[in-house]
Short mmCIF file of C-alpha atoms in Angstrom, two decimals:
data_model
loop_
_atom_site.label_atom_id
_atom_site.label_comp_id
_atom_site.label_asym_id
_atom_site.label_seq_id
_atom_site.Cartn_x
_atom_site.Cartn_y
_atom_site.Cartn_z
CA MET A 1 53.18 -46.51 0.83
CA ASP A 2 52.55 -46.40 -2.91
CA LEU A 3 49.21 -48.17 -3.43
CA SER A 4 48.75 -46.99 -7.01
CA THR A 5 47.51 -49.36 -9.70
CA THR A 6 46.14 -49.27 -13.24
CA TYR A 7 42.75 -50.73 -14.11
CA LEU A 8 41.20 -50.60 -17.60
CA GLY A 9 44.02 -48.26 -18.52
CA LEU A 10 42.85 -45.84 -15.82
CA PRO A 11 45.46 -44.80 -13.22
CA LEU A 12 44.07 -45.27 -9.71
CA ALA A 13 45.42 -44.13 -6.34
CA HIS A 14 44.77 -47.62 -4.97
CA PRO A 15 42.77 -50.70 -6.01
CA LEU A 16 39.70 -50.30 -3.75
CA MET A 17 36.35 -49.18 -5.14
CA PRO A 18 32.65 -49.79 -4.52
CA GLY A 19 31.25 -52.38 -6.90
CA ALA A 20 27.95 -52.12 -8.73
CA SER A 21 25.29 -51.53 -6.07
CA PRO A 22 22.54 -49.17 -4.89
CA LEU A 23 25.18 -47.15 -3.01
CA VAL A 24 25.54 -44.73 -5.91
CA ASP A 25 21.84 -44.00 -6.36
CA ASP A 26 22.23 -41.08 -3.93
CA LEU A 27 24.70 -38.29 -4.71
CA ASP A 28 25.36 -37.64 -1.04
CA THR A 29 26.49 -41.26 -0.63
CA VAL A 30 28.63 -40.90 -3.75
CA ARG A 31 30.36 -37.90 -2.15
CA ARG A 32 30.89 -39.91 1.04
CA LEU A 33 32.43 -42.75 -0.99
CA GLU A 34 34.86 -40.34 -2.63
CA ASP A 35 35.65 -38.75 0.75
CA ALA A 36 36.34 -42.27 2.06
CA SER A 37 38.97 -42.61 -0.70
CA ALA A 38 37.10 -44.70 -3.30
CA ALA A 39 39.52 -45.10 -6.20
CA ALA A 40 36.62 -45.12 -8.69
CA ILE A 41 32.83 -45.14 -8.63
CA VAL A 42 30.98 -48.09 -10.20
CA LEU A 43 27.27 -47.61 -10.88
CA HIS A 44 24.67 -50.34 -10.55
CA SER A 45 23.50 -51.98 -13.77
CA LEU A 46 20.98 -50.66 -16.23
CA PHE A 47 19.12 -53.77 -17.40
CA GLU A 48 18.30 -54.78 -20.94
CA GLU A 49 14.70 -55.37 -19.87
CA GLN A 50 14.32 -51.78 -18.64
CA ILE A 51 15.59 -50.40 -21.93
CA THR A 52 13.50 -52.76 -24.05
CA HIS A 53 10.37 -51.89 -22.11
CA ASP A 54 11.14 -48.22 -22.52
CA GLN A 55 11.69 -48.59 -26.26
CA LEU A 56 8.93 -51.04 -27.19
CA GLY A 57 6.47 -50.82 -24.33
CA MET A 58 7.06 -54.46 -23.37
CA LEU A 59 9.70 -56.68 -21.81
CA ALA A 60 11.81 -58.77 -24.14
CA VAL A 61 14.70 -61.01 -23.19
CA ARG A 62 14.58 -63.60 -25.92
CA GLU A 63 16.52 -63.39 -29.15
CA GLY A 64 15.49 -60.40 -31.23
CA SER A 65 12.44 -58.60 -29.82
CA ASP A 66 10.03 -61.45 -29.04
CA ALA A 67 7.55 -60.35 -26.39
CA LEU A 68 7.41 -62.27 -23.15
CA SER A 69 4.17 -63.90 -22.12
CA ALA A 70 1.95 -62.18 -19.57
CA GLU A 71 3.00 -64.81 -17.02
CA ALA A 72 6.71 -64.25 -17.70
CA ARG A 73 6.31 -60.47 -17.33
CA GLY A 74 5.25 -61.15 -13.77
CA PHE A 75 8.68 -62.60 -12.99
CA PHE A 76 10.30 -59.17 -13.31
CA PRO A 77 10.04 -56.29 -10.82
CA PRO A 78 7.59 -53.53 -11.77
CA LEU A 79 9.41 -50.73 -13.54
CA ASP A 80 8.72 -48.29 -10.70
CA GLN A 81 10.80 -50.52 -8.40
CA TYR A 82 13.98 -49.79 -10.35
CA ALA A 83 15.89 -46.87 -8.86
CA LEU A 84 16.53 -45.33 -12.27
CA GLY A 85 14.99 -45.73 -15.69
CA PRO A 86 17.10 -45.56 -18.86
CA GLU A 87 16.99 -41.77 -19.21
CA GLY A 88 17.40 -41.27 -15.47
CA TYR A 89 20.42 -43.55 -15.54
CA LEU A 90 22.11 -41.40 -18.18
CA ARG A 91 21.43 -38.29 -16.11
CA GLN A 92 22.85 -40.00 -13.03
CA VAL A 93 26.06 -40.87 -14.90
CA ALA A 94 26.43 -37.22 -15.88
CA ARG A 95 25.67 -35.99 -12.33
CA ILE A 96 28.17 -38.37 -10.73
CA LYS A 97 30.80 -37.41 -13.29
CA GLU A 98 30.28 -33.75 -12.35
CA THR A 99 30.37 -34.57 -8.63
CA VAL A 100 33.56 -36.63 -8.26
CA ALA A 101 37.13 -36.38 -9.48
CA VAL A 102 37.74 -40.15 -9.65
CA PRO A 103 36.86 -42.33 -12.67
CA VAL A 104 33.19 -43.21 -13.14
CA ILE A 105 32.39 -46.71 -14.42
CA ALA A 106 28.84 -47.35 -15.64
CA SER A 107 27.28 -50.80 -15.91
CA LEU A 108 24.97 -52.52 -18.39
CA ASN A 109 23.34 -55.92 -17.87
CA GLY A 110 22.07 -57.76 -20.92
CA VAL A 111 22.06 -61.10 -22.72
CA THR A 112 21.07 -60.43 -26.34
CA ALA A 113 22.76 -58.40 -29.07
CA SER A 114 19.76 -56.18 -29.75
CA GLY A 115 18.65 -52.55 -29.63
CA TRP A 116 19.48 -51.93 -25.97
CA ILE A 117 23.18 -51.92 -26.84
CA ARG A 118 22.89 -48.40 -28.25
CA TYR A 119 22.76 -47.27 -24.62
CA ALA A 120 26.43 -48.14 -24.34
CA GLY A 121 27.13 -45.24 -26.68
CA LEU A 122 24.73 -42.98 -24.79
CA ILE A 123 26.47 -43.85 -21.52
CA GLN A 124 29.78 -42.88 -23.10
CA GLU A 125 28.25 -39.57 -24.23
CA ALA A 126 26.99 -38.99 -20.67
CA GLY A 127 30.61 -38.92 -19.51
CA ALA A 128 31.41 -42.40 -18.18
CA ASP A 129 35.13 -43.16 -18.12
CA ALA A 130 34.53 -46.88 -18.68
CA LEU A 131 31.73 -49.41 -19.00
CA GLU A 132 31.25 -52.68 -17.13
CA LEU A 133 29.11 -55.22 -19.00
CA ASN A 134 27.44 -57.83 -16.81
CA VAL A 135 26.28 -60.80 -18.87
CA TYR A 136 24.03 -62.51 -16.33
CA PHE A 137 22.49 -65.49 -18.10
CA MET A 138 21.43 -68.89 -16.82
CA PRO A 139 21.01 -71.36 -19.73
CA LEU A 140 18.06 -73.62 -18.88
CA ASP A 141 17.17 -74.73 -22.41
CA PRO A 142 18.45 -78.34 -22.81
CA SER A 143 19.08 -77.72 -26.50
CA MET A 144 21.53 -74.90 -25.79
CA THR A 145 25.11 -76.15 -25.75
CA GLY A 146 28.09 -74.73 -23.90
CA GLN A 147 29.37 -73.40 -27.23
CA ASP A 148 26.03 -71.64 -27.77
CA VAL A 149 26.32 -69.94 -24.39
CA GLU A 150 29.85 -68.73 -25.02
CA ASP A 151 28.94 -67.56 -28.54
CA ARG A 152 26.12 -65.46 -27.08
CA VAL A 153 28.48 -63.82 -24.59
CA VAL A 154 31.01 -63.06 -27.31
CA GLU A 155 28.29 -61.72 -29.62
CA VAL A 156 27.04 -59.28 -26.99
CA VAL A 157 30.57 -58.17 -26.12
CA ARG A 158 31.42 -57.66 -29.79
CA ALA A 159 28.35 -55.47 -30.33
CA VAL A 160 29.07 -53.33 -27.27
CA ARG A 161 32.77 -53.02 -28.09
CA ARG A 162 31.93 -51.70 -31.55
CA SER A 163 29.62 -49.04 -30.12
CA ILE A 164 32.04 -47.37 -27.67
CA ALA A 165 35.62 -46.13 -27.52
CA ILE A 166 35.94 -46.02 -23.71
CA PRO A 167 37.43 -49.01 -21.84
CA LEU A 168 35.16 -52.05 -21.56
CA ALA A 169 35.15 -54.59 -18.74
CA ILE A 170 33.14 -57.80 -18.79
CA LYS A 171 31.71 -59.18 -15.55
CA LEU A 172 31.57 -62.95 -15.84
CA SER A 173 30.25 -65.89 -13.89
CA PRO A 174 32.58 -68.80 -13.04
CA PHE A 175 30.25 -71.32 -14.70
CA PHE A 176 31.95 -71.90 -18.04
CA SER A 177 33.48 -75.20 -19.11
CA SER A 178 36.78 -73.49 -19.98
CA LEU A 179 36.92 -70.00 -18.56
CA PRO A 180 40.47 -69.27 -19.83
CA ALA A 181 39.48 -70.16 -23.39
CA LEU A 182 36.44 -67.87 -23.22
CA VAL A 183 38.60 -65.09 -21.82
CA LYS A 184 40.99 -65.40 -24.76
CA ARG A 185 38.03 -65.02 -27.13
CA LEU A 186 36.90 -61.92 -25.27
CA GLU A 187 40.45 -60.58 -25.32
CA ALA A 188 40.43 -60.93 -29.10
CA GLU A 189 37.23 -58.82 -29.19
CA GLY A 190 39.05 -55.97 -27.45
CA VAL A 191 37.85 -56.35 -23.87
CA ASP A 192 39.97 -54.22 -21.53
CA GLY A 193 39.12 -55.87 -18.21
CA LEU A 194 37.54 -58.85 -16.47
CA VAL A 195 35.50 -58.67 -13.27
CA LEU A 196 35.44 -61.98 -11.40
CA PHE A 197 32.66 -62.76 -10.61
CA ASN A 198 28.99 -61.84 -10.66
CA ARG A 199 26.87 -63.68 -8.10
CA PHE A 200 23.97 -66.00 -8.84
CA TYR A 201 21.29 -65.36 -6.24
CA GLN A 202 19.77 -68.78 -5.71
CA PRO A 203 16.05 -69.02 -4.88
CA ASP A 204 14.84 -71.08 -1.94
CA ILE A 205 11.55 -72.98 -1.64
CA ASP A 206 8.81 -72.26 0.87
CA VAL A 207 7.45 -75.79 1.46
CA GLU A 208 4.30 -74.49 3.19
CA GLN A 209 3.30 -71.88 0.61
CA LEU A 210 4.73 -73.90 -2.30
CA GLU A 211 6.49 -70.85 -3.63
CA ALA A 212 9.97 -69.99 -4.80
CA VAL A 213 11.43 -67.44 -2.39
CA SER A 214 14.04 -64.89 -3.40
CA SER A 215 16.26 -63.19 -0.85
CA LEU A 216 19.34 -61.00 -0.87
CA ASP A 217 22.23 -62.61 0.98
CA LEU A 218 25.31 -60.45 1.39
CA SER A 219 28.64 -62.01 0.48
CA GLN A 220 30.94 -63.67 2.99
CA PRO A 221 34.78 -63.76 2.95
CA ARG A 222 34.73 -67.48 2.15
CA GLU A 223 33.33 -66.62 -1.29
CA LEU A 224 36.65 -64.98 -2.13
CA ARG A 225 38.35 -68.36 -2.60
CA LEU A 226 36.68 -68.99 -5.95
CA ARG A 227 37.85 -65.56 -7.12
CA LEU A 228 41.38 -66.20 -5.93
CA ARG A 229 41.60 -69.44 -7.91
CA TRP A 230 40.68 -67.83 -11.22
CA LEU A 231 42.56 -64.60 -10.62
CA ALA A 232 45.69 -66.65 -10.03
CA ALA A 233 45.01 -68.81 -13.10
CA LEU A 234 44.48 -65.83 -15.44
CA SER A 235 47.03 -63.38 -14.03
CA GLY A 236 50.04 -63.06 -16.30
CA ARG A 237 48.36 -65.11 -19.03
CA VAL A 238 45.83 -62.61 -20.38
CA LYS A 239 46.08 -58.97 -21.39
CA PRO A 240 42.89 -57.49 -19.84
CA SER A 241 42.98 -55.98 -16.35
CA LEU A 242 41.58 -58.16 -13.57
CA ALA A 243 39.18 -57.09 -10.84
CA ALA A 244 37.97 -59.13 -7.87
CA SER A 245 34.30 -58.84 -6.95
CA GLY A 246 32.73 -60.83 -4.14
CA GLY A 247 33.91 -61.74 -0.66
CA VAL A 248 36.25 -58.82 0.04
CA HIS A 249 35.53 -57.50 3.54
CA SER A 250 38.95 -56.63 4.96
CA ALA A 251 42.45 -55.52 4.01
CA THR A 252 43.58 -59.14 4.22
CA ASP A 253 40.90 -60.12 1.70
CA ALA A 254 41.96 -57.30 -0.62
CA LEU A 255 45.62 -58.25 -0.28
CA LYS A 256 44.86 -61.87 -1.19
CA ALA A 257 43.04 -60.70 -4.32
CA VAL A 258 45.94 -58.44 -5.33
CA MET A 259 48.52 -61.18 -4.72
CA ALA A 260 46.44 -63.56 -6.84
CA GLY A 261 46.54 -61.03 -9.67
CA ALA A 262 43.80 -58.41 -9.22
CA HIS A 263 44.51 -54.87 -10.38
CA ALA A 264 41.31 -53.62 -8.75
CA VAL A 265 39.15 -54.80 -5.87
CA GLN A 266 35.43 -54.11 -5.76
CA MET A 267 33.58 -54.07 -2.45
CA VAL A 268 29.82 -54.04 -1.91
CA SER A 269 28.52 -56.18 0.96
CA SER A 270 31.02 -54.85 3.52
CA LEU A 271 30.16 -51.26 2.53
CA LEU A 272 26.43 -51.96 2.82
CA GLN A 273 27.10 -53.36 6.29
CA HIS A 274 29.60 -50.79 7.59
CA GLY A 275 29.11 -47.71 5.42
CA PRO A 276 31.42 -45.81 3.05
CA ALA A 277 33.99 -45.09 5.79
CA HIS A 278 34.95 -48.78 5.76
CA LEU A 279 36.83 -48.09 2.52
CA THR A 280 39.23 -45.84 4.43
CA THR A 281 39.78 -48.51 7.06
CA VAL A 282 40.59 -51.17 4.48
CA ARG A 283 42.92 -48.84 2.54
CA ASP A 284 44.82 -47.81 5.67
CA ASP A 285 45.09 -51.40 6.89
CA LEU A 286 46.36 -52.48 3.48
CA ALA A 287 49.06 -49.81 3.49
CA ARG A 288 50.03 -50.69 7.05
CA TRP A 289 50.43 -54.39 6.24
CA LEU A 290 52.63 -53.66 3.24
CA GLU A 291 54.82 -51.32 5.27
CA GLU A 292 55.18 -53.78 8.14
CA HIS A 293 56.20 -56.51 5.70
CA GLU A 294 58.71 -54.24 3.97
CA TYR A 295 57.05 -53.97 0.57
CA ASP A 296 58.05 -50.97 -1.50
CA SER A 297 54.67 -50.67 -3.21
CA LEU A 298 51.44 -52.48 -3.98
CA ALA A 299 52.87 -53.28 -7.41
CA GLN A 300 55.44 -55.52 -5.75
CA ALA A 301 52.64 -57.67 -4.33
CA GLN A 302 50.40 -57.64 -7.41
CA GLY A 303 50.34 -61.09 -9.00
CA SER A 304 53.01 -62.42 -6.67
CA MET A 305 50.93 -65.53 -5.93
CA ASN A 306 49.60 -66.24 -9.42
CA LEU A 307 50.11 -69.56 -11.18
CA VAL A 308 52.56 -68.23 -13.77
CA ARG A 309 55.22 -69.19 -11.24
CA CYS A 310 53.92 -72.75 -11.15
CA PRO A 311 55.51 -74.99 -13.84
CA ASP A 312 52.40 -77.22 -14.12
CA PRO A 313 49.21 -75.46 -12.90
CA THR A 314 47.01 -78.42 -13.78
CA ALA A 315 49.07 -80.77 -11.64
CA PHE A 316 49.08 -78.18 -8.87
CA GLU A 317 45.27 -78.02 -8.91
CA ARG A 318 44.83 -81.80 -8.88
CA GLY A 319 47.46 -82.20 -6.18
CA ASN A 320 45.74 -79.57 -4.04
CA TYR A 321 42.40 -81.33 -4.56
CA GLN A 322 43.83 -84.65 -3.38
CA LYS A 323 45.54 -83.07 -0.36
CA ILE A 324 42.28 -81.52 0.77
CA LEU A 325 40.41 -84.82 0.47
CA GLN A 326 43.06 -86.53 2.62
CA SER A 327 43.20 -83.76 5.22
CA TRP A 328 40.08 -84.60 7.22
CA LYS A 329 40.73 -86.29 10.55
CA ARG A 330 38.00 -87.56 12.84
CA THR A 331 38.14 -85.86 16.22
CA GLY A 332 35.30 -87.78 17.86
CA TRP A 333 31.53 -87.90 17.52
#
């Protein structure tokens, strides 16, 4: 079965790859991921705050280089808790590139168009085949409008795009008032791919200790539905490649993402749970399903369930919403 695909202009043997995670901090695990047939290797993010601290000796996440208060600095992990500092990250990119034969995709996470962006060029020099930019930003200032938020995203993307020649993907959240309109703006800036979506890790509250509690919850397959909606809405309507990230645990999940329009499928939680060999299982199961259902190739399935085939996507969405609301039936209390 021909599972080949193209993502960010990079030819891949199949769409499955580990997403940004601690899995690639260890070269032995990277080798195991390649042995398990990873189509590409995606590094975890290097954060703007790490770079700014390294450059200026302080954390800065506001516009320009305003220093955070002593209290705010306490919100961030100590620097020694990050697996790799800025220089170590560049060395890791180079080591992984020397270790594997598949494409290596580095990752940057930042929210301001400031000095940290020069690391995009340094990552390119280190040998990365592509860069994934994760703009993780929660606007909590009441004076900041939706337009302000989108302008900030575009500004950061524009600055990074100008600093590198390798393919650039942008990892977005679903929380924009008009995601397709934002995507068209990013497309105009030369973005090569979209990763849908990053995850907001919501804090809980300890009512006894009166503290906000942070915890890492691995994704569940039900989270894939949000990705499917927007993959299907964007597929065939935008030029950048599409990647699904979040909720893919099985070949069926991966197939749904591909049918909705994904060119690549990133997996993290299922690999953290089951190990690198799970990639092989999902790839083999995907090929088996396609063969049993008489597909000639993965390309035949790619985008086959997107909304381009729907004459009125807006009516489809509203109709689906109404059907769901009318579907509940009481079975007894």
